[in-house]
PDB file of C-alpha atoms and ligand atoms in Angstrom:
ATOM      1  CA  UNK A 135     121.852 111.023 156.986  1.00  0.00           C
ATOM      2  CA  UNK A 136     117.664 110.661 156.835  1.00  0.00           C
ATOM      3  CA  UNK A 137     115.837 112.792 155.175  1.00  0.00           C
ATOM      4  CA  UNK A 138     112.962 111.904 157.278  1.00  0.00           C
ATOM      5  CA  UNK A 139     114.132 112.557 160.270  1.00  0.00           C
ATOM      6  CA  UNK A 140     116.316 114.892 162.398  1.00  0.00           C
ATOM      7  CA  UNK A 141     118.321 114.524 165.573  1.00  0.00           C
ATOM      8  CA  UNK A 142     117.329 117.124 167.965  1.00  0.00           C
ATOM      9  CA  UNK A 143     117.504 118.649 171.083  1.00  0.00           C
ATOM     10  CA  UNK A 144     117.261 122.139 172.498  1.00  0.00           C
ATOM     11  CA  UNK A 145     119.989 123.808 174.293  1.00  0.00           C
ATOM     12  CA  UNK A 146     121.312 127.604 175.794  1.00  0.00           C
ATOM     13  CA  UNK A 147     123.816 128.418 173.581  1.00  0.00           C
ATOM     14  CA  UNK A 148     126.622 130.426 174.815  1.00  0.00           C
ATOM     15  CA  UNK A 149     127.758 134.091 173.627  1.00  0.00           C
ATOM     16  CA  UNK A 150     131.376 134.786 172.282  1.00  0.00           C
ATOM     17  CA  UNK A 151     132.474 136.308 176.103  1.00  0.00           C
ATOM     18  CA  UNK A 152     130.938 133.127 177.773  1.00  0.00           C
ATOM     19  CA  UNK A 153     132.224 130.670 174.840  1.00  0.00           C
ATOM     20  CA  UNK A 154     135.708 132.228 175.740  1.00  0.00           C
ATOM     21  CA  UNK A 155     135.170 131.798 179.241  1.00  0.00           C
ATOM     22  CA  UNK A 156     134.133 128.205 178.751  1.00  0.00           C
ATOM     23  CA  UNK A 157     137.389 127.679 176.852  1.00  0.00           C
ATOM     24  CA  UNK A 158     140.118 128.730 179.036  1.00  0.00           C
ATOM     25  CA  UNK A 159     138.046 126.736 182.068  1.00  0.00           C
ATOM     26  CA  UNK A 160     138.396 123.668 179.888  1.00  0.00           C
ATOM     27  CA  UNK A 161     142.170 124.488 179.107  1.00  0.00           C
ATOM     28  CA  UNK A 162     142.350 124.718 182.760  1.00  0.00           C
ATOM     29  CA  UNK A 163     140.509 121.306 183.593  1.00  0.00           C
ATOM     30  CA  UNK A 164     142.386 119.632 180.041  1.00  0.00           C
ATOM     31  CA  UNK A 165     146.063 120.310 181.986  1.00  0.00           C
ATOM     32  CA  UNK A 166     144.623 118.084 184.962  1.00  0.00           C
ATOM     33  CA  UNK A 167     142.229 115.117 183.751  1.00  0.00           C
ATOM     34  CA  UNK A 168     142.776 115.051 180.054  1.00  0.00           C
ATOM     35  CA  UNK A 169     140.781 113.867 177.152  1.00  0.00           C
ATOM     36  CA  UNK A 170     139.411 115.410 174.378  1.00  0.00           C
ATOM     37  CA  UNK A 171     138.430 119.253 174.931  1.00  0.00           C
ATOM     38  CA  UNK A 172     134.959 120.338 173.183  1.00  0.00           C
ATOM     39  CA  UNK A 173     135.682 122.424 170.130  1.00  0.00           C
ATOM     40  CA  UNK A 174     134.963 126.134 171.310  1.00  0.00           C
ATOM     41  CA  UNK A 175     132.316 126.283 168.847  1.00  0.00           C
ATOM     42  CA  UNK A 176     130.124 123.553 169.970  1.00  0.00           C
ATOM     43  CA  UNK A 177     129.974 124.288 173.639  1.00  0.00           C
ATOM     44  CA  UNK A 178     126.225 124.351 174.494  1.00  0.00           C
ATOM     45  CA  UNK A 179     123.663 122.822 177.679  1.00  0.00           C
ATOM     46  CA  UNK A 180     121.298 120.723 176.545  1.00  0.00           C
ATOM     47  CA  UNK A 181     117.642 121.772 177.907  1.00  0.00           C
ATOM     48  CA  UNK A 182     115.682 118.449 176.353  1.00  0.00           C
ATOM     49  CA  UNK A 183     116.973 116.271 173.901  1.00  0.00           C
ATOM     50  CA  UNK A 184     114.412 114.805 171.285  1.00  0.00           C
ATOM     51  CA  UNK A 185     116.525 112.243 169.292  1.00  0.00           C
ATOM     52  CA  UNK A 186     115.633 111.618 165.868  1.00  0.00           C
ATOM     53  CA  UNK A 187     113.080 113.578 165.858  1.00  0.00           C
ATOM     54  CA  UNK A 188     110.047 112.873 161.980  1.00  0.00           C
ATOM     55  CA  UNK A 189     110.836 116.555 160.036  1.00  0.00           C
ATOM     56  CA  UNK A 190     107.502 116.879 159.841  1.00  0.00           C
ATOM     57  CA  UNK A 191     107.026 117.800 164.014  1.00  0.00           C
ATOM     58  CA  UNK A 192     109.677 120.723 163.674  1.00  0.00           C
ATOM     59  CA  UNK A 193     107.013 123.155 162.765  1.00  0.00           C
ATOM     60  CA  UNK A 194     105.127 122.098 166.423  1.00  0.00           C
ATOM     61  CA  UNK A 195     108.301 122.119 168.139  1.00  0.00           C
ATOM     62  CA  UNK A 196     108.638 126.286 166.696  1.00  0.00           C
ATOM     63  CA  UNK A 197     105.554 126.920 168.433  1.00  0.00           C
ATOM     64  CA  UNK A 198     105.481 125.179 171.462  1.00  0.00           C
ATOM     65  CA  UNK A 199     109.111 127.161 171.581  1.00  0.00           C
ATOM     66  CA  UNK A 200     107.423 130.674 170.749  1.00  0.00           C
ATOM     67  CA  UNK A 201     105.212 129.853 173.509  1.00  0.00           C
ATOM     68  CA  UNK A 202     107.190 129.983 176.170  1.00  0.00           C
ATOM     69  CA  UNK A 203     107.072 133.020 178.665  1.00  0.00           C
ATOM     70  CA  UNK A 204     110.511 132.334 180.745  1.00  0.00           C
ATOM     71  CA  UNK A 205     111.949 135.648 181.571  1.00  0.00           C
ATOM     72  CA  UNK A 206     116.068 135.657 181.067  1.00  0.00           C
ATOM     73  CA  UNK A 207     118.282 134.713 184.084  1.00  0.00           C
ATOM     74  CA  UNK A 208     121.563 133.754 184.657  1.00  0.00           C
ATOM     75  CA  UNK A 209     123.558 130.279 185.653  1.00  0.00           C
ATOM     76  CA  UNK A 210     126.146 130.245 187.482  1.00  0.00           C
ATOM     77  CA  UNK A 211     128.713 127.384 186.501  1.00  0.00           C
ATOM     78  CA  UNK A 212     130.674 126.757 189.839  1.00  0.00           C
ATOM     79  CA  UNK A 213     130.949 123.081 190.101  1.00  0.00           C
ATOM     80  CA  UNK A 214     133.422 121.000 187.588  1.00  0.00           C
ATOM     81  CA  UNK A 215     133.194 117.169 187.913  1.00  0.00           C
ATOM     82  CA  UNK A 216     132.598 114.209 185.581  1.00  0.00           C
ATOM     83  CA  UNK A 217     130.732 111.197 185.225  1.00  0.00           C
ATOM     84  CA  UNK A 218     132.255 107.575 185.580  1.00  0.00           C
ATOM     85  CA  UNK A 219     130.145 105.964 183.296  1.00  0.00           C
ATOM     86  CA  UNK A 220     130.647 108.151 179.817  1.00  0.00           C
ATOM     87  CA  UNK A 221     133.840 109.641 180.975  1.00  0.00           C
ATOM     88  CA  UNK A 222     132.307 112.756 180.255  1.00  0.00           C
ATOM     89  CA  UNK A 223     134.317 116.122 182.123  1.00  0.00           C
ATOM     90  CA  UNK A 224     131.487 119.006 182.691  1.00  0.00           C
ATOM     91  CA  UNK A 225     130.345 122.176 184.313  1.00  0.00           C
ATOM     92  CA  UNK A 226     127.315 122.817 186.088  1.00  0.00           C
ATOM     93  CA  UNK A 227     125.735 125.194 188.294  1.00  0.00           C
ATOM     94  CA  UNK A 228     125.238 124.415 191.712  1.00  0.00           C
ATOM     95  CA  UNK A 229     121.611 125.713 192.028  1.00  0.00           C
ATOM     96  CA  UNK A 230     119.615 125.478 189.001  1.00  0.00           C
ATOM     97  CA  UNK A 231     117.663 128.834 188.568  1.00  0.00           C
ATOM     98  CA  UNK A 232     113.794 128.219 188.530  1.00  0.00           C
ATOM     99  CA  UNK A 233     113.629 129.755 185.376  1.00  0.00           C
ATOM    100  CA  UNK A 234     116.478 127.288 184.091  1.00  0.00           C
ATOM    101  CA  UNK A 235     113.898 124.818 185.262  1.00  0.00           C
ATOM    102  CA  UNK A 236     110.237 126.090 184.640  1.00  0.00           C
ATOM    103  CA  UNK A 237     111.931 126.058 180.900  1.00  0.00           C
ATOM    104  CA  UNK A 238     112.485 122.452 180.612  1.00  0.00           C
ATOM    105  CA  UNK A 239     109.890 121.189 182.497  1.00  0.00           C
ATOM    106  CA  UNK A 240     107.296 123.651 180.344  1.00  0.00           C
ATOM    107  CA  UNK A 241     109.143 122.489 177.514  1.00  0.00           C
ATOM    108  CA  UNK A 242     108.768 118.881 178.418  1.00  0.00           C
ATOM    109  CA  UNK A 243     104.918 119.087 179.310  1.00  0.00           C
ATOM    110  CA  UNK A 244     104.139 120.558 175.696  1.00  0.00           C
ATOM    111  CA  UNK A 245     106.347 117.873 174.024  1.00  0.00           C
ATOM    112  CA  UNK A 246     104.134 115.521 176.429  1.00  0.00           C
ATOM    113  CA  UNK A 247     101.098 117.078 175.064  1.00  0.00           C
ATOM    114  CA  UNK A 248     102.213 116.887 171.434  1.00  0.00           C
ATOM    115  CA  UNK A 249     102.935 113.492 171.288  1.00  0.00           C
ATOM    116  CA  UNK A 250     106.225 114.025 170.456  1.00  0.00           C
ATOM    117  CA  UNK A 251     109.132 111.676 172.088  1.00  0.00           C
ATOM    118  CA  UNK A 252     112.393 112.833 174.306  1.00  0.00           C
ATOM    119  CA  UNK A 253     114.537 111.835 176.797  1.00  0.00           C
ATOM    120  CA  UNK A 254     112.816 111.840 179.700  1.00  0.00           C
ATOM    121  CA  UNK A 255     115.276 110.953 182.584  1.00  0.00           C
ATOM    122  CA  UNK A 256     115.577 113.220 185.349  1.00  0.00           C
ATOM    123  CA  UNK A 257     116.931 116.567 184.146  1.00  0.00           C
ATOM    124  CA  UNK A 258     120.840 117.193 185.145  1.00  0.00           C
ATOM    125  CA  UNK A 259     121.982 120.415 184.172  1.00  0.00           C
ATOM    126  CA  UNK A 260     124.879 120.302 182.649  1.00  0.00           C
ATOM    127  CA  UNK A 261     127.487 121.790 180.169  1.00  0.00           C
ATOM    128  CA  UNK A 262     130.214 119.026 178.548  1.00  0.00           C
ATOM    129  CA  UNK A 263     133.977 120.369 178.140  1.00  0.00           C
ATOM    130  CA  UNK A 264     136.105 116.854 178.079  1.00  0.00           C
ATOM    131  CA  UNK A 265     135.291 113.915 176.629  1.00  0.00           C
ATOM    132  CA  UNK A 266     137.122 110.602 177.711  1.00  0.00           C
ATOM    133  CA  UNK A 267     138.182 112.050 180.850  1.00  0.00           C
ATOM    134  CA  UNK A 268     138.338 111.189 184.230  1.00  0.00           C
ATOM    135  CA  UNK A 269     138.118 113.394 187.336  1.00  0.00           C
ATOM    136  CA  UNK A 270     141.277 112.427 189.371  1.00  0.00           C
ATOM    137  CA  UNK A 271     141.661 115.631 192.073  1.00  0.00           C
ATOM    138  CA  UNK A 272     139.543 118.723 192.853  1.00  0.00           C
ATOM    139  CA  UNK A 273     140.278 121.937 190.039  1.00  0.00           C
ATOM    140  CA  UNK A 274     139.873 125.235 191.032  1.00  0.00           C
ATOM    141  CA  UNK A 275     138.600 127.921 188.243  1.00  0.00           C
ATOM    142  CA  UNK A 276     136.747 131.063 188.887  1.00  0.00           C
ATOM    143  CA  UNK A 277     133.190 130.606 188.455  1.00  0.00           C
ATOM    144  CA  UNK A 278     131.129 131.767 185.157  1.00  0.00           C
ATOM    145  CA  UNK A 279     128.364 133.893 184.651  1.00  0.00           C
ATOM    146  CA  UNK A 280     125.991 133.199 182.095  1.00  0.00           C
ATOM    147  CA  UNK A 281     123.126 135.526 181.216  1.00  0.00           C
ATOM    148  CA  UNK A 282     120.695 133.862 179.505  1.00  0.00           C
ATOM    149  CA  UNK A 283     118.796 135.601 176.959  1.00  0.00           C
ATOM    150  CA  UNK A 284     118.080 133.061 174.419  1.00  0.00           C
ATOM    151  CA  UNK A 285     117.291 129.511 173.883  1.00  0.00           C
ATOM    152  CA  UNK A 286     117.677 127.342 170.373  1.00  0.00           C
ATOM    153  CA  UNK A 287     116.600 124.393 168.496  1.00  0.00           C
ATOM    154  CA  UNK A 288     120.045 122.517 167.604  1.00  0.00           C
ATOM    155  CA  UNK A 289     120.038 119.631 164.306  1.00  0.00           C
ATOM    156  CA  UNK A 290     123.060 117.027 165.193  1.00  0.00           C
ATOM    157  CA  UNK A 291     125.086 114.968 162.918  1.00  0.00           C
ATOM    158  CA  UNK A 292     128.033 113.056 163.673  1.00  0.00           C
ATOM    159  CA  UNK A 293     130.621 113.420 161.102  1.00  0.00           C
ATOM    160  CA  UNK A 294     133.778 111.898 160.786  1.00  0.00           C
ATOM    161  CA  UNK A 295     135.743 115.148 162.604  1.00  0.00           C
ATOM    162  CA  UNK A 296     132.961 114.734 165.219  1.00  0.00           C
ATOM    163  CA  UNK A 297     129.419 116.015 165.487  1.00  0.00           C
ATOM    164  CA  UNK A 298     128.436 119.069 163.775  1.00  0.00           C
ATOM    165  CA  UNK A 299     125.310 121.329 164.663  1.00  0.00           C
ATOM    166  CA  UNK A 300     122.966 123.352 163.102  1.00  0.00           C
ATOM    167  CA  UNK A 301     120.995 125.921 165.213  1.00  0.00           C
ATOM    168  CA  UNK A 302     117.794 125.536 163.716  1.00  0.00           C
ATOM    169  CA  UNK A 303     115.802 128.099 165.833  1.00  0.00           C
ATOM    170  CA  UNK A 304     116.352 130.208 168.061  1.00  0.00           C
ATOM    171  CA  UNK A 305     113.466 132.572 170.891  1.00  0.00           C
ATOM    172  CA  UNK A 306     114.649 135.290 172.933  1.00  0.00           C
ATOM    173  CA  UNK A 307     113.239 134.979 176.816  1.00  0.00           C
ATOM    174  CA  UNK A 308     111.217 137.851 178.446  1.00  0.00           C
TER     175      UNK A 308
HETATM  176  P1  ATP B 555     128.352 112.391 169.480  1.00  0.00           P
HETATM  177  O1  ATP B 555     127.210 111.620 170.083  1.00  0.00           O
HETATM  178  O2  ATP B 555     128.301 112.447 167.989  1.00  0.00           O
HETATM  179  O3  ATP B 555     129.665 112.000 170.018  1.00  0.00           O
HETATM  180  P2  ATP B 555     127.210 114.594 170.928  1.00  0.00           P
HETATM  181  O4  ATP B 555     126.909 113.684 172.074  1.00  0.00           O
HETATM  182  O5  ATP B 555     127.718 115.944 171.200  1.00  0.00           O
HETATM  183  O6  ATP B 555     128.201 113.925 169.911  1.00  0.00           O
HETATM  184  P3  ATP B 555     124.487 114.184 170.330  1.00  0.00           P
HETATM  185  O7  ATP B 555     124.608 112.755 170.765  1.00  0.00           O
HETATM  186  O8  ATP B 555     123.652 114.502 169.143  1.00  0.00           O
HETATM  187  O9  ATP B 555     125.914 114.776 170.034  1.00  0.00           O
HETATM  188  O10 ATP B 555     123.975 114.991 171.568  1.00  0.00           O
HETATM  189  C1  ATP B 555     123.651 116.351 171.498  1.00  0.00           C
HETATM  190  C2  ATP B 555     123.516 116.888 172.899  1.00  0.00           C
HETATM  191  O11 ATP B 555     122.467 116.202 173.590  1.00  0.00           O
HETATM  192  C3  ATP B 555     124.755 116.676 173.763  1.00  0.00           C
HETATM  193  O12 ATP B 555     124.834 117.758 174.678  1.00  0.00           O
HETATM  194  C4  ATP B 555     124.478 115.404 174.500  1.00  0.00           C
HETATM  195  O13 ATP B 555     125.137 115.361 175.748  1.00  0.00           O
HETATM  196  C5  ATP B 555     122.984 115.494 174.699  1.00  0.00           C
HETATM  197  N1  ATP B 555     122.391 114.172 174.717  1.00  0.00           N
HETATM  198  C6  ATP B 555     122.668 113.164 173.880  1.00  0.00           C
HETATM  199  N2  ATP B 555     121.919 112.088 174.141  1.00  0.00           N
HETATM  200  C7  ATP B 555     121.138 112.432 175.181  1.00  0.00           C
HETATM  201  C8  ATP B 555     120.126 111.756 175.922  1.00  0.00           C
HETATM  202  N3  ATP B 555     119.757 110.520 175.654  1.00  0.00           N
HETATM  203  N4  ATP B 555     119.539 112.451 176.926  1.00  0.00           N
HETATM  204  C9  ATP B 555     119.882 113.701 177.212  1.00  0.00           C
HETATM  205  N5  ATP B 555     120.823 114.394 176.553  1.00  0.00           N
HETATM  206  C10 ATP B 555     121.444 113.769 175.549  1.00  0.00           C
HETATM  207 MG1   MG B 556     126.088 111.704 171.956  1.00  0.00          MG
END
């Protein structure tokens, strides 16, 4: 691990009732495609992910995230599919809220400003339940409500059980 640097990225991080919620869907999708399920505790959507990120830029990164003036919403996650290429099983809401967007893309223009690197391919909403999984027939599940009240600053490190994260921040919304 560097002590110089930190892998980050900012995410929504879900409540106990929606982390429960999020588990039994992924039970549910686990019986028909497989894989590895998410640990319950880990379940998050990324917003923008930095990478390894100089420790030094966290303090900027606090206040371009006190900064921002999103009022809470909600996503609804109504749409279950995966992605060939990573074999990665996930939810995702089939409209994105503008707030869900005005947040990253406010996020990503002071990161812009800053100087300070991300990932900057187009923004797919998205929350990962199976890993090594592949999507062989439509799964019904009844849809989940997420009010969103928060967002957070997460630290990632892979260990050897898989990777472990540390909220680092954390901002209510308006
Ligand atoms: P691991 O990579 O150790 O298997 P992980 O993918 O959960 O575990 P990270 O790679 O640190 O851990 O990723 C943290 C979060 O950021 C995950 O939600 C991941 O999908 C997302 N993410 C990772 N890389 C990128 C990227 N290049 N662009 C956008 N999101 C990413
Ligand atoms: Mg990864």
């Amino acid at each position: 691990m560097s002590r110089t640097h930190q892998r980050l990225f900012f995410a929504l991080w879900p409540g106990e009732d929606t982390r429960r919620a999020l588990w039994q869907v992924s039970g549910t999708l686990h019986q028909v495609w497989n894989g590895r399920r998410m640990k319950p505790d880990t379940l998050h959507m990324t917003l923008v992910f930095l990478g390894d990120t100089p420790v030094e830029k966290v303090a900027v990164l606090r206040e371009i995230a006190a900064a921002m003036d999103t009022r809470k919403f909600e996503v609804t996650l109504n749409h279950a599919s995966c992605w060939r290429h990573n074999k990665v099983g996930f939810l995702s809401p089939e409209d994105s809220p503008p707030e869900l967007l005005q947040l990253v893309y406010g996020l990503e223009d002071k990161l812009e400003e800053a100087g300070i690197a991300f990932d900057e391919r187009p923004y797919k909403p998205h929350l990962t339940l199976l890993r090594n999984t592949r999507c062989t027939t439509q799964v019904a599940f009844a849809p989940i409500h997420w009010h969103i009240e928060e967002f957070v600053l997460v630290s990632s490190t892979t260990r050897e059980t898989g990777p472990a994260y540390q909220l680092i921040g954390r901002w209510p919304l308006k």
